[in-house]
């Protein structure tokens, strides 16, 4: 580990412990430095934080986060099911708007509006997902949800005088979450809830459920 990078460790820890992602493509210059620090010695950070805090630093393709373990109780399973349903709905919505939506794309409010105009299915999903009525409100709500889940970042394009939203690597976290839960059978879920499985923990690649976390919608 580069000792120079240790100066970032306290802020990095507080940020990650708030349930956030540190991504390679972040528009924040500070977070870009954090990512470089982690990328240069993530195993050392992982081992140090696990030993001192019990929190496990994990990484995906271009992003880092703290993995959380959910205890095998009814509340944990209910939370898992709730997250799964919401994440599926959000991803279904963005793919209805734009099937090519992916990491590296940059979207705008106009992108959301034009996609809603083309897709009655997306409009129906908005009625289910949001407490808003008009397409303009839906477009704002879509962008807000993507920002809250940290699927996109945000910056102001001074030339066009509009906000733009690049899709970050953390988008892959949600696809991984959904694919992981799909492999859990009804029998597995029942065994998780069983009284004789008290020592089992379910690893759900999940950020912390604190304020600002992607899991608390």
PDB file of N, CA and C in Angstrom, residues 56-150:
ATOM      1  N   UNK A  56     -16.420  -5.813   5.149  1.00  0.00           N
ATOM      2  CA  UNK A  56     -15.659  -6.424   4.058  1.00  0.00           C
ATOM      3  C   UNK A  56     -15.692  -5.549   2.812  1.00  0.00           C
ATOM      4  N   UNK A  57     -14.530  -5.056   2.428  1.00  0.00           N
ATOM      5  CA  UNK A  57     -14.407  -4.293   1.193  1.00  0.00           C
ATOM      6  C   UNK A  57     -14.437  -5.255   0.021  1.00  0.00           C
ATOM      7  N   UNK A  58     -15.365  -5.050  -0.888  1.00  0.00           N
ATOM      8  CA  UNK A  58     -15.490  -5.892  -2.070  1.00  0.00           C
ATOM      9  C   UNK A  58     -15.375  -5.037  -3.320  1.00  0.00           C
ATOM     10  N   UNK A  59     -15.126  -5.668  -4.430  1.00  0.00           N
ATOM     11  CA  UNK A  59     -15.011  -4.923  -5.671  1.00  0.00           C
ATOM     12  C   UNK A  59     -15.715  -5.642  -6.807  1.00  0.00           C
ATOM     13  N   UNK A  60     -16.261  -4.835  -7.693  1.00  0.00           N
ATOM     14  CA  UNK A  60     -16.795  -5.340  -8.939  1.00  0.00           C
ATOM     15  C   UNK A  60     -15.882  -4.869 -10.059  1.00  0.00           C
ATOM     16  N   UNK A  61     -16.375  -4.873 -11.265  1.00  0.00           N
ATOM     17  CA  UNK A  61     -15.582  -4.439 -12.409  1.00  0.00           C
ATOM     18  C   UNK A  61     -15.626  -2.915 -12.497  1.00  0.00           C
ATOM     19  N   UNK A  62     -14.659  -2.266 -11.836  1.00  0.00           N
ATOM     20  CA  UNK A  62     -14.594  -0.814 -11.881  1.00  0.00           C
ATOM     21  C   UNK A  62     -15.269  -0.121 -10.708  1.00  0.00           C
ATOM     22  N   UNK A  63     -15.584  -0.845  -9.637  1.00  0.00           N
ATOM     23  CA  UNK A  63     -16.198  -0.204  -8.473  1.00  0.00           C
ATOM     24  C   UNK A  63     -15.892  -0.987  -7.201  1.00  0.00           C
ATOM     25  N   UNK A  64     -15.961  -0.265  -6.068  1.00  0.00           N
ATOM     26  CA  UNK A  64     -15.742  -0.844  -4.740  1.00  0.00           C
ATOM     27  C   UNK A  64     -16.911  -0.504  -3.837  1.00  0.00           C
ATOM     28  N   UNK A  65     -17.165  -1.364  -2.853  1.00  0.00           N
ATOM     29  CA  UNK A  65     -18.264  -1.155  -1.914  1.00  0.00           C
ATOM     30  C   UNK A  65     -18.050  -2.066  -0.717  1.00  0.00           C
ATOM     31  N   UNK A  66     -18.767  -1.808   0.361  1.00  0.00           N
ATOM     32  CA  UNK A  66     -18.745  -2.694   1.524  1.00  0.00           C
ATOM     33  C   UNK A  66     -19.840  -3.733   1.387  1.00  0.00           C
ATOM     34  N   UNK A  67     -19.453  -4.978   1.414  1.00  0.00           N
ATOM     35  CA  UNK A  67     -20.427  -6.075   1.373  1.00  0.00           C
ATOM     36  C   UNK A  67     -21.035  -6.249   2.746  1.00  0.00           C
ATOM     37  N   UNK A  68     -22.357  -6.424   2.776  1.00  0.00           N
ATOM     38  CA  UNK A  68     -23.061  -6.610   4.038  1.00  0.00           C
ATOM     39  C   UNK A  68     -23.609  -8.026   4.125  1.00  0.00           C
ATOM     40  N   UNK A  69     -23.580  -8.587   5.318  1.00  0.00           N
ATOM     41  CA  UNK A  69     -24.165  -9.901   5.560  1.00  0.00           C
ATOM     42  C   UNK A  69     -25.522  -9.729   6.229  1.00  0.00           C
ATOM     43  N   UNK A  70     -26.548 -10.359   5.636  1.00  0.00           N
ATOM     44  CA  UNK A  70     -27.885 -10.323   6.221  1.00  0.00           C
ATOM     45  C   UNK A  70     -28.119 -11.600   7.004  1.00  0.00           C
ATOM     46  N   UNK A  71     -28.553 -11.443   8.256  1.00  0.00           N
ATOM     47  CA  UNK A  71     -28.849 -12.620   9.061  1.00  0.00           C
ATOM     48  C   UNK A  71     -30.069 -13.351   8.501  1.00  0.00           C
ATOM     49  N   UNK A  72     -30.111 -14.665   8.638  1.00  0.00           N
ATOM     50  CA  UNK A  72     -31.193 -15.454   8.051  1.00  0.00           C
ATOM     51  C   UNK A  72     -32.470 -15.393   8.879  1.00  0.00           C
ATOM     52  N   UNK A  73     -33.086 -14.221   8.959  1.00  0.00           N
ATOM     53  CA  UNK A  73     -34.361 -14.111   9.655  1.00  0.00           C
ATOM     54  C   UNK A  73     -35.412 -13.601   8.670  1.00  0.00           C
ATOM     55  N   UNK A  74     -36.651 -13.555   9.101  1.00  0.00           N
ATOM     56  CA  UNK A  74     -37.726 -13.126   8.208  1.00  0.00           C
ATOM     57  C   UNK A  74     -37.513 -11.727   7.680  1.00  0.00           C
ATOM     58  N   UNK A  75     -36.999 -10.837   8.536  1.00  0.00           N
ATOM     59  CA  UNK A  75     -36.782  -9.455   8.125  1.00  0.00           C
ATOM     60  C   UNK A  75     -35.749  -9.375   7.019  1.00  0.00           C
ATOM     61  N   UNK A  76     -34.671 -10.156   7.145  1.00  0.00           N
ATOM     62  CA  UNK A  76     -33.640 -10.147   6.123  1.00  0.00           C
ATOM     63  C   UNK A  76     -34.152 -10.641   4.788  1.00  0.00           C
ATOM     64  N   UNK A  77     -34.943 -11.719   4.816  1.00  0.00           N
ATOM     65  CA  UNK A  77     -35.501 -12.269   3.587  1.00  0.00           C
ATOM     66  C   UNK A  77     -36.506 -11.310   2.974  1.00  0.00           C
ATOM     67  N   UNK A  78     -37.326 -10.668   3.816  1.00  0.00           N
ATOM     68  CA  UNK A  78     -38.291  -9.690   3.303  1.00  0.00           C
ATOM     69  C   UNK A  78     -37.585  -8.517   2.643  1.00  0.00           C
ATOM     70  N   UNK A  79     -36.483  -8.049   3.256  1.00  0.00           N
ATOM     71  CA  UNK A  79     -35.721  -6.942   2.680  1.00  0.00           C
ATOM     72  C   UNK A  79     -35.123  -7.353   1.339  1.00  0.00           C
ATOM     73  N   UNK A  80     -34.605  -8.566   1.288  1.00  0.00           N
ATOM     74  CA  UNK A  80     -34.032  -9.079   0.058  1.00  0.00           C
ATOM     75  C   UNK A  80     -35.089  -9.119  -1.047  1.00  0.00           C
ATOM     76  N   UNK A  81     -36.280  -9.588  -0.712  1.00  0.00           N
ATOM     77  CA  UNK A  81     -37.352  -9.683  -1.698  1.00  0.00           C
ATOM     78  C   UNK A  81     -37.808  -8.303  -2.159  1.00  0.00           C
ATOM     79  N   UNK A  82     -37.881  -7.354  -1.219  1.00  0.00           N
ATOM     80  CA  UNK A  82     -38.289  -5.996  -1.551  1.00  0.00           C
ATOM     81  C   UNK A  82     -37.277  -5.325  -2.480  1.00  0.00           C
ATOM     82  N   UNK A  83     -35.994  -5.471  -2.146  1.00  0.00           N
ATOM     83  CA  UNK A  83     -34.945  -4.901  -2.984  1.00  0.00           C
ATOM     84  C   UNK A  83     -34.978  -5.517  -4.379  1.00  0.00           C
ATOM     85  N   UNK A  84     -35.125  -6.830  -4.421  1.00  0.00           N
ATOM     86  CA  UNK A  84     -35.147  -7.529  -5.702  1.00  0.00           C
ATOM     87  C   UNK A  84     -36.274  -7.007  -6.593  1.00  0.00           C
ATOM     88  N   UNK A  85     -37.450  -6.854  -6.028  1.00  0.00           N
ATOM     89  CA  UNK A  85     -38.597  -6.369  -6.799  1.00  0.00           C
ATOM     90  C   UNK A  85     -38.351  -4.965  -7.323  1.00  0.00           C
ATOM     91  N   UNK A  86     -37.835  -4.096  -6.448  1.00  0.00           N
ATOM     92  CA  UNK A  86     -37.609  -2.706  -6.863  1.00  0.00           C
ATOM     93  C   UNK A  86     -36.510  -2.610  -7.908  1.00  0.00           C
ATOM     94  N   UNK A  87     -35.416  -3.328  -7.694  1.00  0.00           N
ATOM     95  CA  UNK A  87     -34.326  -3.259  -8.663  1.00  0.00           C
ATOM     96  C   UNK A  87     -34.766  -3.783 -10.026  1.00  0.00           C
ATOM     97  N   UNK A  88     -35.537  -4.867 -10.033  1.00  0.00           N
ATOM     98  CA  UNK A  88     -36.045  -5.407 -11.296  1.00  0.00           C
ATOM     99  C   UNK A  88     -36.916  -4.374 -12.011  1.00  0.00           C
ATOM    100  N   UNK A  89     -37.755  -3.678 -11.253  1.00  0.00           N
ATOM    101  CA  UNK A  89     -38.647  -2.680 -11.854  1.00  0.00           C
ATOM    102  C   UNK A  89     -37.857  -1.521 -12.443  1.00  0.00           C
ATOM    103  N   UNK A  90     -36.863  -1.035 -11.711  1.00  0.00           N
ATOM    104  CA  UNK A  90     -36.059   0.084 -12.199  1.00  0.00           C
ATOM    105  C   UNK A  90     -35.288  -0.315 -13.455  1.00  0.00           C
ATOM    106  N   UNK A  91     -34.663  -1.490 -13.437  1.00  0.00           N
ATOM    107  CA  UNK A  91     -33.911  -1.919 -14.607  1.00  0.00           C
ATOM    108  C   UNK A  91     -34.825  -2.191 -15.791  1.00  0.00           C
ATOM    109  N   UNK A  92     -35.989  -2.759 -15.525  1.00  0.00           N
ATOM    110  CA  UNK A  92     -36.966  -2.967 -16.595  1.00  0.00           C
ATOM    111  C   UNK A  92     -37.355  -1.634 -17.215  1.00  0.00           C
ATOM    112  N   UNK A  93     -37.547  -0.626 -16.368  1.00  0.00           N
ATOM    113  CA  UNK A  93     -37.937   0.694 -16.845  1.00  0.00           C
ATOM    114  C   UNK A  93     -36.871   1.304 -17.752  1.00  0.00           C
ATOM    115  N   UNK A  94     -35.614   1.282 -17.314  1.00  0.00           N
ATOM    116  CA  UNK A  94     -34.582   1.916 -18.147  1.00  0.00           C
ATOM    117  C   UNK A  94     -34.380   1.153 -19.455  1.00  0.00           C
ATOM    118  N   UNK A  95     -34.555  -0.162 -19.427  1.00  0.00           N
ATOM    119  CA  UNK A  95     -34.415  -0.921 -20.672  1.00  0.00           C
ATOM    120  C   UNK A  95     -35.620  -0.734 -21.591  1.00  0.00           C
ATOM    121  N   UNK A  96     -36.797  -0.465 -21.018  1.00  0.00           N
ATOM    122  CA  UNK A  96     -37.951  -0.124 -21.852  1.00  0.00           C
ATOM    123  C   UNK A  96     -37.722   1.226 -22.544  1.00  0.00           C
ATOM    124  N   UNK A  97     -37.112   2.150 -21.810  1.00  0.00           N
ATOM    125  CA  UNK A  97     -36.809   3.463 -22.374  1.00  0.00           C
ATOM    126  C   UNK A  97     -35.702   3.364 -23.419  1.00  0.00           C
ATOM    127  N   UNK A  98     -34.688   2.562 -23.119  1.00  0.00           N
ATOM    128  CA  UNK A  98     -33.515   2.485 -23.995  1.00  0.00           C
ATOM    129  C   UNK A  98     -32.836   1.131 -23.809  1.00  0.00           C
ATOM    130  N   UNK A  99     -33.035   0.185 -24.742  1.00  0.00           N
ATOM    131  CA  UNK A  99     -32.426  -1.138 -24.613  1.00  0.00           C
ATOM    132  C   UNK A  99     -30.902  -1.118 -24.598  1.00  0.00           C
ATOM    133  N   UNK A 100     -30.296  -0.022 -25.062  1.00  0.00           N
ATOM    134  CA  UNK A 100     -28.838   0.062 -25.097  1.00  0.00           C
ATOM    135  C   UNK A 100     -28.259   0.725 -23.848  1.00  0.00           C
ATOM    136  N   UNK A 101     -29.107   1.003 -22.859  1.00  0.00           N
ATOM    137  CA  UNK A 101     -28.647   1.614 -21.605  1.00  0.00           C
ATOM    138  C   UNK A 101     -27.569   0.741 -20.977  1.00  0.00           C
ATOM    139  N   UNK A 102     -26.391   1.330 -20.704  1.00  0.00           N
ATOM    140  CA  UNK A 102     -25.302   0.533 -20.142  1.00  0.00           C
ATOM    141  C   UNK A 102     -24.222   1.461 -19.599  1.00  0.00           C
ATOM    142  N   UNK A 103     -23.261   0.861 -18.933  1.00  0.00           N
ATOM    143  CA  UNK A 103     -22.130   1.587 -18.378  1.00  0.00           C
ATOM    144  C   UNK A 103     -21.410   2.321 -19.503  1.00  0.00           C
ATOM    145  N   UNK A 104     -21.080   3.580 -19.248  1.00  0.00           N
ATOM    146  CA  UNK A 104     -20.385   4.378 -20.248  1.00  0.00           C
ATOM    147  C   UNK A 104     -21.293   5.296 -21.037  1.00  0.00           C
ATOM    148  N   UNK A 105     -22.607   5.001 -21.050  1.00  0.00           N
ATOM    149  CA  UNK A 105     -23.565   5.888 -21.696  1.00  0.00           C
ATOM    150  C   UNK A 105     -23.740   7.144 -20.855  1.00  0.00           C
ATOM    151  N   UNK A 106     -24.107   8.235 -21.499  1.00  0.00           N
ATOM    152  CA  UNK A 106     -24.481   9.452 -20.795  1.00  0.00           C
ATOM    153  C   UNK A 106     -25.904   9.805 -21.197  1.00  0.00           C
ATOM    154  N   UNK A 107     -26.773   9.962 -20.194  1.00  0.00           N
ATOM    155  CA  UNK A 107     -28.179  10.229 -20.465  1.00  0.00           C
ATOM    156  C   UNK A 107     -28.548  11.612 -19.946  1.00  0.00           C
ATOM    157  N   UNK A 108     -29.707  12.086 -20.365  1.00  0.00           N
ATOM    158  CA  UNK A 108     -30.218  13.390 -19.973  1.00  0.00           C
ATOM    159  C   UNK A 108     -31.710  13.274 -19.692  1.00  0.00           C
ATOM    160  N   UNK A 109     -32.287  14.343 -19.220  1.00  0.00           N
ATOM    161  CA  UNK A 109     -33.732  14.348 -19.034  1.00  0.00           C
ATOM    162  C   UNK A 109     -34.444  14.177 -20.375  1.00  0.00           C
ATOM    163  N   UNK A 110     -33.899  14.774 -21.428  1.00  0.00           N
ATOM    164  CA  UNK A 110     -34.482  14.615 -22.765  1.00  0.00           C
ATOM    165  C   UNK A 110     -34.479  13.159 -23.196  1.00  0.00           C
ATOM    166  N   UNK A 111     -33.433  12.438 -22.825  1.00  0.00           N
ATOM    167  CA  UNK A 111     -33.368  10.995 -23.108  1.00  0.00           C
ATOM    168  C   UNK A 111     -34.549  10.281 -22.456  1.00  0.00           C
ATOM    169  N   UNK A 112     -34.825  10.609 -21.197  1.00  0.00           N
ATOM    170  CA  UNK A 112     -35.945   9.975 -20.499  1.00  0.00           C
ATOM    171  C   UNK A 112     -37.279  10.345 -21.131  1.00  0.00           C
ATOM    172  N   UNK A 113     -37.443  11.606 -21.483  1.00  0.00           N
ATOM    173  CA  UNK A 113     -38.709  12.051 -22.081  1.00  0.00           C
ATOM    174  C   UNK A 113     -38.963  11.386 -23.425  1.00  0.00           C
ATOM    175  N   UNK A 114     -37.952  11.347 -24.272  1.00  0.00           N
ATOM    176  CA  UNK A 114     -38.154  10.739 -25.592  1.00  0.00           C
ATOM    177  C   UNK A 114     -38.397   9.241 -25.468  1.00  0.00           C
ATOM    178  N   UNK A 115     -37.733   8.588 -24.510  1.00  0.00           N
ATOM    179  CA  UNK A 115     -37.972   7.163 -24.297  1.00  0.00           C
ATOM    180  C   UNK A 115     -39.375   6.887 -23.802  1.00  0.00           C
ATOM    181  N   UNK A 116     -39.888   7.739 -22.929  1.00  0.00           N
ATOM    182  CA  UNK A 116     -41.265   7.589 -22.443  1.00  0.00           C
ATOM    183  C   UNK A 116     -42.270   7.777 -23.576  1.00  0.00           C
ATOM    184  N   UNK A 117     -41.991   8.733 -24.467  1.00  0.00           N
ATOM    185  CA  UNK A 117     -42.888   8.949 -25.608  1.00  0.00           C
ATOM    186  C   UNK A 117     -42.976   7.716 -26.498  1.00  0.00           C
ATOM    187  N   UNK A 118     -41.874   6.982 -26.613  1.00  0.00           N
ATOM    188  CA  UNK A 118     -41.835   5.812 -27.496  1.00  0.00           C
ATOM    189  C   UNK A 118     -42.375   4.556 -26.836  1.00  0.00           C
ATOM    190  N   UNK A 119     -42.464   4.540 -25.503  1.00  0.00           N
ATOM    191  CA  UNK A 119     -42.740   3.280 -24.814  1.00  0.00           C
ATOM    192  C   UNK A 119     -43.935   3.362 -23.864  1.00  0.00           C
ATOM    193  N   UNK A 120     -45.108   2.896 -24.297  1.00  0.00           N
ATOM    194  CA  UNK A 120     -46.248   2.811 -23.386  1.00  0.00           C
ATOM    195  C   UNK A 120     -45.955   1.913 -22.181  1.00  0.00           C
ATOM    196  N   UNK A 121     -45.131   0.870 -22.391  1.00  0.00           N
ATOM    197  CA  UNK A 121     -44.786  -0.027 -21.280  1.00  0.00           C
ATOM    198  C   UNK A 121     -44.014   0.724 -20.194  1.00  0.00           C
ATOM    199  N   UNK A 122     -43.115   1.616 -20.617  1.00  0.00           N
ATOM    200  CA  UNK A 122     -42.366   2.418 -19.646  1.00  0.00           C
ATOM    201  C   UNK A 122     -43.299   3.346 -18.885  1.00  0.00           C
ATOM    202  N   UNK A 123     -44.302   3.881 -19.559  1.00  0.00           N
ATOM    203  CA  UNK A 123     -45.269   4.760 -18.895  1.00  0.00           C
ATOM    204  C   UNK A 123     -46.057   3.991 -17.833  1.00  0.00           C
ATOM    205  N   UNK A 124     -46.407   2.753 -18.131  1.00  0.00           N
ATOM    206  CA  UNK A 124     -47.129   1.940 -17.157  1.00  0.00           C
ATOM    207  C   UNK A 124     -46.256   1.639 -15.939  1.00  0.00           C
ATOM    208  N   UNK A 125     -44.972   1.389 -16.179  1.00  0.00           N
ATOM    209  CA  UNK A 125     -44.063   1.143 -15.065  1.00  0.00           C
ATOM    210  C   UNK A 125     -43.916   2.385 -14.193  1.00  0.00           C
ATOM    211  N   UNK A 126     -43.909   3.564 -14.807  1.00  0.00           N
ATOM    212  CA  UNK A 126     -43.813   4.804 -14.043  1.00  0.00           C
ATOM    213  C   UNK A 126     -45.019   4.985 -13.125  1.00  0.00           C
ATOM    214  N   UNK A 127     -46.193   4.592 -13.612  1.00  0.00           N
ATOM    215  CA  UNK A 127     -47.394   4.692 -12.790  1.00  0.00           C
ATOM    216  C   UNK A 127     -47.281   3.814 -11.546  1.00  0.00           C
ATOM    217  N   UNK A 128     -46.583   2.693 -11.690  1.00  0.00           N
ATOM    218  CA  UNK A 128     -46.404   1.778 -10.569  1.00  0.00           C
ATOM    219  C   UNK A 128     -45.312   2.244  -9.615  1.00  0.00           C
ATOM    220  N   UNK A 129     -44.259   2.827 -10.173  1.00  0.00           N
ATOM    221  CA  UNK A 129     -43.062   3.116  -9.399  1.00  0.00           C
ATOM    222  C   UNK A 129     -43.083   4.478  -8.720  1.00  0.00           C
ATOM    223  N   UNK A 130     -43.748   5.463  -9.346  1.00  0.00           N
ATOM    224  CA  UNK A 130     -43.670   6.836  -8.863  1.00  0.00           C
ATOM    225  C   UNK A 130     -45.037   7.394  -8.487  1.00  0.00           C
ATOM    226  N   UNK A 131     -45.019   8.349  -7.570  1.00  0.00           N
ATOM    227  CA  UNK A 131     -46.251   9.045  -7.176  1.00  0.00           C
ATOM    228  C   UNK A 131     -46.386  10.351  -7.951  1.00  0.00           C
ATOM    229  N   UNK A 132     -46.134  10.291  -9.233  1.00  0.00           N
ATOM    230  CA  UNK A 132     -46.232  11.460 -10.098  1.00  0.00           C
ATOM    231  C   UNK A 132     -47.140  11.127 -11.272  1.00  0.00           C
ATOM    232  N   UNK A 133     -47.542  12.158 -12.022  1.00  0.00           N
ATOM    233  CA  UNK A 133     -48.603  11.962 -13.014  1.00  0.00           C
ATOM    234  C   UNK A 133     -48.186  12.232 -14.452  1.00  0.00           C
ATOM    235  N   UNK A 134     -47.348  13.237 -14.681  1.00  0.00           N
ATOM    236  CA  UNK A 134     -47.038  13.651 -16.046  1.00  0.00           C
ATOM    237  C   UNK A 134     -45.715  13.053 -16.516  1.00  0.00           C
ATOM    238  N   UNK A 135     -45.495  13.055 -17.834  1.00  0.00           N
ATOM    239  CA  UNK A 135     -44.246  12.533 -18.385  1.00  0.00           C
ATOM    240  C   UNK A 135     -43.054  13.352 -17.905  1.00  0.00           C
ATOM    241  N   UNK A 136     -43.241  14.658 -17.791  1.00  0.00           N
ATOM    242  CA  UNK A 136     -42.158  15.499 -17.312  1.00  0.00           C
ATOM    243  C   UNK A 136     -41.782  15.127 -15.884  1.00  0.00           C
ATOM    244  N   UNK A 137     -42.776  14.894 -15.042  1.00  0.00           N
ATOM    245  CA  UNK A 137     -42.519  14.472 -13.663  1.00  0.00           C
ATOM    246  C   UNK A 137     -41.898  13.087 -13.631  1.00  0.00           C
ATOM    247  N   UNK A 138     -42.355  12.205 -14.501  1.00  0.00           N
ATOM    248  CA  UNK A 138     -41.772  10.866 -14.564  1.00  0.00           C
ATOM    249  C   UNK A 138     -40.308  10.936 -14.953  1.00  0.00           C
ATOM    250  N   UNK A 139     -39.979  11.777 -15.928  1.00  0.00           N
ATOM    251  CA  UNK A 139     -38.586  11.906 -16.356  1.00  0.00           C
ATOM    252  C   UNK A 139     -37.716  12.365 -15.192  1.00  0.00           C
ATOM    253  N   UNK A 140     -38.193  13.358 -14.438  1.00  0.00           N
ATOM    254  CA  UNK A 140     -37.455  13.819 -13.253  1.00  0.00           C
ATOM    255  C   UNK A 140     -37.309  12.695 -12.233  1.00  0.00           C
ATOM    256  N   UNK A 141     -38.382  11.932 -12.036  1.00  0.00           N
ATOM    257  CA  UNK A 141     -38.359  10.849 -11.050  1.00  0.00           C
ATOM    258  C   UNK A 141     -37.398   9.740 -11.477  1.00  0.00           C
ATOM    259  N   UNK A 142     -37.334   9.466 -12.768  1.00  0.00           N
ATOM    260  CA  UNK A 142     -36.400   8.445 -13.268  1.00  0.00           C
ATOM    261  C   UNK A 142     -34.964   8.863 -12.982  1.00  0.00           C
ATOM    262  N   UNK A 143     -34.635  10.108 -13.324  1.00  0.00           N
ATOM    263  CA  UNK A 143     -33.281  10.597 -13.077  1.00  0.00           C
ATOM    264  C   UNK A 143     -32.972  10.593 -11.590  1.00  0.00           C
ATOM    265  N   UNK A 144     -33.928  11.037 -10.769  1.00  0.00           N
ATOM    266  CA  UNK A 144     -33.721  11.057  -9.316  1.00  0.00           C
ATOM    267  C   UNK A 144     -33.455   9.660  -8.779  1.00  0.00           C
ATOM    268  N   UNK A 145     -34.211   8.673  -9.278  1.00  0.00           N
ATOM    269  CA  UNK A 145     -34.028   7.299  -8.795  1.00  0.00           C
ATOM    270  C   UNK A 145     -32.664   6.753  -9.214  1.00  0.00           C
ATOM    271  N   UNK A 146     -32.252   7.031 -10.432  1.00  0.00           N
ATOM    272  CA  UNK A 146     -30.943   6.568 -10.890  1.00  0.00           C
ATOM    273  C   UNK A 146     -29.811   7.224 -10.096  1.00  0.00           C
ATOM    274  N   UNK A 147     -29.991   8.490  -9.742  1.00  0.00           N
ATOM    275  CA  UNK A 147     -29.002   9.165  -8.906  1.00  0.00           C
ATOM    276  C   UNK A 147     -28.975   8.582  -7.499  1.00  0.00           C
ATOM    277  N   UNK A 148     -30.140   8.328  -6.939  1.00  0.00           N
ATOM    278  CA  UNK A 148     -30.221   7.807  -5.574  1.00  0.00           C
ATOM    279  C   UNK A 148     -29.603   6.418  -5.478  1.00  0.00           C
ATOM    280  N   UNK A 149     -29.803   5.609  -6.504  1.00  0.00           N
ATOM    281  CA  UNK A 149     -29.229   4.270  -6.532  1.00  0.00           C
ATOM    282  C   UNK A 149     -27.754   4.305  -6.947  1.00  0.00           C
ATOM    283  N   UNK A 150     -27.266   5.488  -7.304  1.00  0.00           N
ATOM    284  CA  UNK A 150     -25.889   5.691  -7.746  1.00  0.00           C
ATOM    285  C   UNK A 150     -25.577   4.916  -9.023  1.00  0.00           C
TER     286      UNK A 150
END
